[in-house]
CSV table of C-alpha atoms in Angstrom, one decimal:
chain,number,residue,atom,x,y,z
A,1,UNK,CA,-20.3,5.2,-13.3
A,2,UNK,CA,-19.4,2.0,-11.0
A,3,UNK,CA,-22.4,-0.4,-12.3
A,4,UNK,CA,-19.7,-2.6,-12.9
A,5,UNK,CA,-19.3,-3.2,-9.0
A,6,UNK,CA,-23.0,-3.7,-8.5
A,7,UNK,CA,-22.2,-7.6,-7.6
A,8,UNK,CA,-19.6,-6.7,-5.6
A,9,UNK,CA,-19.9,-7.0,-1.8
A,10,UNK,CA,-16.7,-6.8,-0.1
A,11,UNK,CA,-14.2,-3.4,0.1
A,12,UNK,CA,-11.4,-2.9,1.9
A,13,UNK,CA,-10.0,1.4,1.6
A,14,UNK,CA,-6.5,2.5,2.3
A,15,UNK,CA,-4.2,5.4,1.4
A,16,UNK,CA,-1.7,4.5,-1.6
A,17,UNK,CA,1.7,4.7,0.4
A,18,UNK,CA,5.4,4.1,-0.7
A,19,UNK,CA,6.0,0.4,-0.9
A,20,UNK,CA,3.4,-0.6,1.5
A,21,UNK,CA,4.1,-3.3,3.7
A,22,UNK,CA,2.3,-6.9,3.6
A,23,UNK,CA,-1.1,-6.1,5.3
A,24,UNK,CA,-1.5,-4.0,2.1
A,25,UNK,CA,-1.8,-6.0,-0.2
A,26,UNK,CA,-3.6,-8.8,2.0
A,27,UNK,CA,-6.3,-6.3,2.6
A,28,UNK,CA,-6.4,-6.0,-1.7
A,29,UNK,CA,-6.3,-9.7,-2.2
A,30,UNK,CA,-9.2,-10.5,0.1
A,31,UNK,CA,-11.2,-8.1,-1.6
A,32,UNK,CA,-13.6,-8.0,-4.1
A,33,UNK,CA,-13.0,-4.3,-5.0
A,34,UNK,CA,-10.2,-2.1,-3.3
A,35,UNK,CA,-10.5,1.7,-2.7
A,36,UNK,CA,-7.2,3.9,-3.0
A,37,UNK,CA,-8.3,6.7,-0.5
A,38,UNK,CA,-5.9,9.6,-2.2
A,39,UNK,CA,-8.1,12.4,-1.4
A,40,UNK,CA,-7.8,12.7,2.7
A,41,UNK,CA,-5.5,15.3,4.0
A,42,UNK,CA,-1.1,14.3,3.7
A,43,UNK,CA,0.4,13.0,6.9
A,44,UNK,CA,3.9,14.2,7.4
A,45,UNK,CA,6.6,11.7,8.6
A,46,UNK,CA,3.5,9.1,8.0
A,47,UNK,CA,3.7,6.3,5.5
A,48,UNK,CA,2.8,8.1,2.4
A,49,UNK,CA,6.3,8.8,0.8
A,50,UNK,CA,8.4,6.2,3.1
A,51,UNK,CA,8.4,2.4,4.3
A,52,UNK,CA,11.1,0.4,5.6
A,53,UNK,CA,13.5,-1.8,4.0
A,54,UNK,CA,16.0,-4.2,5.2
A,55,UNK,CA,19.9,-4.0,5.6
A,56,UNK,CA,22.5,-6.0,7.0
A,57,UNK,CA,22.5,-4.2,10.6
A,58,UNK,CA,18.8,-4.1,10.6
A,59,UNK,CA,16.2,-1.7,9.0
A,60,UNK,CA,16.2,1.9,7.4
A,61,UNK,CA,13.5,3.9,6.1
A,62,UNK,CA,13.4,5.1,2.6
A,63,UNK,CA,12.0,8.4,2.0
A,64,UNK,CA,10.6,9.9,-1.2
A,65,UNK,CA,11.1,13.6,-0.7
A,66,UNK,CA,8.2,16.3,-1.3
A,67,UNK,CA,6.9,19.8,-1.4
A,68,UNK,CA,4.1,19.4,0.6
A,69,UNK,CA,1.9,22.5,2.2
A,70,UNK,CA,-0.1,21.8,5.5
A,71,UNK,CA,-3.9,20.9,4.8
A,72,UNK,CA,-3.3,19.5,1.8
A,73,UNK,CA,-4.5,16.1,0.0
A,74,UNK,CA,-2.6,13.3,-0.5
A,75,UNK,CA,-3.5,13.3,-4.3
A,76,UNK,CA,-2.1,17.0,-4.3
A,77,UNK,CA,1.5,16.0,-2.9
A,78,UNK,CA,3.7,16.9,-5.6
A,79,UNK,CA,7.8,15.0,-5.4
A,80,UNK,CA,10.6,17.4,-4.9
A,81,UNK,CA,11.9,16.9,-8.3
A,82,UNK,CA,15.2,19.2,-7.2
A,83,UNK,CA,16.3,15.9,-5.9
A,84,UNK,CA,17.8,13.7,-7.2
A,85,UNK,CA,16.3,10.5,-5.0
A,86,UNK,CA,15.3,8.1,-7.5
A,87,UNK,CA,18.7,7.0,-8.3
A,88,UNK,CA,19.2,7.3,-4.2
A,89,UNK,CA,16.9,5.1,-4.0
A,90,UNK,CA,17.8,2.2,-6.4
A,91,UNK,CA,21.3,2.5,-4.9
A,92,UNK,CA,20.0,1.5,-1.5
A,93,UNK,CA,17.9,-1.2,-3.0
A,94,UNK,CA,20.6,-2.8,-4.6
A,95,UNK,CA,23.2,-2.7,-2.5
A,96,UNK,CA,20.9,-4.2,0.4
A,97,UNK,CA,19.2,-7.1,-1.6
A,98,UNK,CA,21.4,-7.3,-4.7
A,99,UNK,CA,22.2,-10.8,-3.2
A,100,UNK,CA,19.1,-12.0,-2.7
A,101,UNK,CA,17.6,-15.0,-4.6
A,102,UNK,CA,14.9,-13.3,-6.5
A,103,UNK,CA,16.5,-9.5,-7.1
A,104,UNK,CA,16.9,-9.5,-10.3
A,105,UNK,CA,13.6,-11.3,-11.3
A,106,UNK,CA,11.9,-8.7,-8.9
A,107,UNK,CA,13.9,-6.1,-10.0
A,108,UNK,CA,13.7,-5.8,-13.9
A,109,UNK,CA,10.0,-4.3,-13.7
A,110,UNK,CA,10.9,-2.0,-10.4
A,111,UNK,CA,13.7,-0.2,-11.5
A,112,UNK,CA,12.3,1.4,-15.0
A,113,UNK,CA,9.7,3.2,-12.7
A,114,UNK,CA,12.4,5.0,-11.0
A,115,UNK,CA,13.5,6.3,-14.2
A,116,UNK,CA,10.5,7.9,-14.7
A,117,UNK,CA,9.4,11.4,-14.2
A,118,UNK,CA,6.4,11.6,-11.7
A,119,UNK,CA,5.0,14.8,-10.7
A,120,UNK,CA,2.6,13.7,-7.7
A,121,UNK,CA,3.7,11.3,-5.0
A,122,UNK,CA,-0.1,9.4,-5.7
A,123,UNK,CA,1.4,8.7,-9.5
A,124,UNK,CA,4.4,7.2,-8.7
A,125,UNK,CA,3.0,5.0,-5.7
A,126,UNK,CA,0.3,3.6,-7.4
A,127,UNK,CA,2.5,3.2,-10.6
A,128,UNK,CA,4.6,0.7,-8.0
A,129,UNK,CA,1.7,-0.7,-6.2
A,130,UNK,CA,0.6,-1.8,-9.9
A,131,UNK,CA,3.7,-3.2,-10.4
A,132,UNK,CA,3.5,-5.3,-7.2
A,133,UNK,CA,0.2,-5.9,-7.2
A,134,UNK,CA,1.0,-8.0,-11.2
A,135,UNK,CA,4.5,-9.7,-9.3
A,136,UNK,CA,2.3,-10.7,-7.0
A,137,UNK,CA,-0.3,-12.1,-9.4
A,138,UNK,CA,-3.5,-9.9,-7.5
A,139,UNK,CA,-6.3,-9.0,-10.2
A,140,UNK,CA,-8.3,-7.5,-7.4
A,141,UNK,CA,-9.9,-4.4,-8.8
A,142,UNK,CA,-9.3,-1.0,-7.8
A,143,UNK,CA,-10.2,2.6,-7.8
A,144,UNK,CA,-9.3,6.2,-6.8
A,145,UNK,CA,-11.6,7.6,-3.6
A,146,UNK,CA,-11.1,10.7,-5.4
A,147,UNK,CA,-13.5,9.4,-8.7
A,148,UNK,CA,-16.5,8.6,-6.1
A,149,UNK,CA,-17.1,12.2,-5.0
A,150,UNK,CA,-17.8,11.8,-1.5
A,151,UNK,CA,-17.4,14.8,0.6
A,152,UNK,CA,-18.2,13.0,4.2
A,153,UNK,CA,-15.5,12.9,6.6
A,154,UNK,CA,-14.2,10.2,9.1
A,155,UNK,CA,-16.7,7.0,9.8
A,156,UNK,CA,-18.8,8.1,7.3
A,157,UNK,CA,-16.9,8.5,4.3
A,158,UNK,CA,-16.4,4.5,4.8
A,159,UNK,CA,-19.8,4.5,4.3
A,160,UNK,CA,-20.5,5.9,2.2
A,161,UNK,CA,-18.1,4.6,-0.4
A,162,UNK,CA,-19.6,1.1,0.8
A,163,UNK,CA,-22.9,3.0,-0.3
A,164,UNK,CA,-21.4,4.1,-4.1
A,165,UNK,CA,-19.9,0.7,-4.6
A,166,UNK,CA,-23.0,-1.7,-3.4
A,167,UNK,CA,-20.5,-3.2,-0.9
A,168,UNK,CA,-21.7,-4.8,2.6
A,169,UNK,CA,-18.7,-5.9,4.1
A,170,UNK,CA,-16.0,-3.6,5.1
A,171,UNK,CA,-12.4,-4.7,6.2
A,172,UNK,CA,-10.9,-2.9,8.3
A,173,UNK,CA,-7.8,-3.6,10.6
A,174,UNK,CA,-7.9,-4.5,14.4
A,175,UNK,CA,-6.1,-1.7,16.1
A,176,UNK,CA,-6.1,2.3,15.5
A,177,UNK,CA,-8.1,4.0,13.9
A,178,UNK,CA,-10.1,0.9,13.4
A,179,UNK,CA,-12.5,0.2,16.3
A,180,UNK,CA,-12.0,3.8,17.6
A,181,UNK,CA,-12.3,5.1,14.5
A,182,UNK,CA,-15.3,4.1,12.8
A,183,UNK,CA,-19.0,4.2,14.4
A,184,UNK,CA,-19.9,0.6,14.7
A,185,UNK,CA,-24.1,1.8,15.3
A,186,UNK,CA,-23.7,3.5,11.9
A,187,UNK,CA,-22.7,0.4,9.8
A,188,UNK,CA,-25.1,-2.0,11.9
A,189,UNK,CA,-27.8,0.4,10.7
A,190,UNK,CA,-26.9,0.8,6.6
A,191,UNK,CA,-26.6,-2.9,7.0
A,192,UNK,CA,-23.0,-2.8,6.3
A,193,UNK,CA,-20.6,-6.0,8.3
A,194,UNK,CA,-16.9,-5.1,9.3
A,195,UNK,CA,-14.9,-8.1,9.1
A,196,UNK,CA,-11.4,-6.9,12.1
A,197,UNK,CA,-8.7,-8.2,10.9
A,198,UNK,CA,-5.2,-8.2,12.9
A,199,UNK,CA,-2.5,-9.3,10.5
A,200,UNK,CA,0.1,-11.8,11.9
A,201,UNK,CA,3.3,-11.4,9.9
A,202,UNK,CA,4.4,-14.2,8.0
A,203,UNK,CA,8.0,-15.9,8.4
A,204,UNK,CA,9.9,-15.8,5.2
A,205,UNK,CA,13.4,-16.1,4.5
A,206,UNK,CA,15.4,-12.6,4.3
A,207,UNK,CA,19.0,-11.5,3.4
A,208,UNK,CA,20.0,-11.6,6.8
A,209,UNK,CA,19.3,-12.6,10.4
A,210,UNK,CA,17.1,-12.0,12.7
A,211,UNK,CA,14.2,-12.2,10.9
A,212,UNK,CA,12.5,-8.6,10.7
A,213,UNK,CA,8.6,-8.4,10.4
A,214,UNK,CA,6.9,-5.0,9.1
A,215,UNK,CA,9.2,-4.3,6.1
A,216,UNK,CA,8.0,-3.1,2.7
A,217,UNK,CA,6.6,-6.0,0.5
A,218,UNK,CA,9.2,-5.7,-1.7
A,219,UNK,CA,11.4,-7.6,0.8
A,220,UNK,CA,9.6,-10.7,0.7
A,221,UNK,CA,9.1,-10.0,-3.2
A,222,UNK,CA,13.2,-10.4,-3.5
A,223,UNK,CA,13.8,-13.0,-1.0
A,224,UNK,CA,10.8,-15.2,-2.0
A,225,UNK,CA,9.9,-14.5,-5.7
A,226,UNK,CA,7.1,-15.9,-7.1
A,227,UNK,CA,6.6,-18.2,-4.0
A,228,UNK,CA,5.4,-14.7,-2.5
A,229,UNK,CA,1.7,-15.0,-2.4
A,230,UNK,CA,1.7,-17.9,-1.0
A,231,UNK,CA,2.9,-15.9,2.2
A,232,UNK,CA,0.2,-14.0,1.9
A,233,UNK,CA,-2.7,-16.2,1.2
A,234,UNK,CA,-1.8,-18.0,4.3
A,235,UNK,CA,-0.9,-15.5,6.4
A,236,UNK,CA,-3.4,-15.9,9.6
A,237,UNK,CA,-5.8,-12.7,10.2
C-alpha cells in the first residue's frame, strides 16, 4: 500500500535512465515523492542505457549495451552481459575526469557498481541513481511505476499515479512531450496543478573549456563535489 504518501502533494515521474543529466535529479529534489516510470515501452538510441559525458575535445556518449526486443518495457531490458562494457566504461570515466578535483571522492562509491553483475538495465540504473541521489545528499522518496498497477496509457497514466499517490501537483517539463503531451482539461478537472518547468543549466567548473551544458550529473559531481547541490538548488526553472 502507499498510505504512507497520503500527506504528500507534489510528484514529479520520469524514466530511470543511465546517468541522467541535471534536470533529473532537480525534478527529484523538488519533490515530495518521485515516481521511476520503468514500465512504459524501451526507446532505442533514447536515454535509457546512454548519456553524455565530457572529454578533452568535447562530448561522447556512453552506451550500456542490451538485448532488447521491439515492444518491450523498460523494466524488461535485460544488459548484454557478452560484453564486456563495465570495465569500458570505467576506463572512459577515468581517463576523462581522473584529473578532476573531486574524482576520487566521487568515484569510490561509483566504481564498485560497475563490478557488479546486473541483469536488467532498470537494476543497474537505479542502483546508480541511488548512489547519486546519497552524493548528492537528496532523501526525496521514490518508487517504481511498475508497484502502482496502473494500466492507463499517455496523459492519463500521470493521472492516475497522481490519483494512487494523493498528489495535486504534477511537474512536468516545459517542452516535448510536456504541453503536447498531457491533456491540460483532464488535470484541471481531477483538480490536479502542473507546475512547467524549463530548466536553465547551471555554470560549474569542468575539466576543460568551453563549458558544456547537458552532460550526465556525474560531471558536475567530479568537478564540484560536495558543493554539487548547491548547483542545483539554485539552478533557475
Amino acid at each position: 500500500t502507499f498510505d504512507e504518501f497520503v500527506f504528500m502533494t507534489t510528484i514529479a515521474i520520469h524514466q530511470p535512465g543511465y546517468l541522467p543529466w541535471l534536470p533529473f535529479f532537480k525534478k527529484i529534489i523538488d519533490s515530495d515523492l518521485f515516481v521511476f516510470l520503468d514500465d512504459v515501452q524501451y526507446e532505442k538510441n533514447g536515454w535509457q542505457n546512454r548519456n553524455k559525458i565530457r572529454t578533452s575535445t568535447g562530448s561522447m556518449w556512453i552506451t550500456v549495451p542490451v538485448n532488447a526486443k521491439f515492444g518491450s518495457n523498460l523494466n524488461e531490458i535485460k544488459v548484454d552481459l557478452k560484453s564486456d562494457w563495465s570495465k569500458k566504461h570505467k576506463k572512459t570515466l577515468t581517463i576523462n575526469y581522473s584529473k578532476s578535483e573531486n574524482f576520487v571522492e566521487t568515484w569510490k562509491y561509483l566504481e564498485s557498481i560497475y563490478d557488479m553483475q546486473f541483469d536488467f538495465l532498470v537494476e543497474f540504473n537505479l542502483q546508480v541513481i541511488n548512489v547519486i541521489m546519497k552524493l548528492l545528499d537528496i532523501h526525496t522518496k521514490t518508487v517504481l511505476s511498475s508497484e502502482l498497477g496502473i494500466s492507463e496509457k499517455g496523459s492519463k497514466r500521470i493521472i492516475e499515479i497522481c490519483k494512487v499517490l494523493g498528489a495535486n501537483t504534477y511537474i512536468s517539463g516545459s517542452g516535448l512531450p510536456g504541453k503536447k503531451y498531457l491533456n491540460l482539461d483532464d488535470f484541471a478537472k481531477n483538480n490536479i496543478n502542473i507546475k512547467f518547468c524549463s530548466f536553465q543549466y547551471p555554470v560549474y567548473r569542468q575539466c576543460y573549456d568551453p563549458f558544456l551544458p547537458n552532460l550526465s550529473t556525474i560531471d558536475l559531481l567530479f568537478n564540484e563535489g560536495k558543493n554539487a547541490k548547491n548547483f542545483l538548488l539554485n539552478a533557475k526553472i
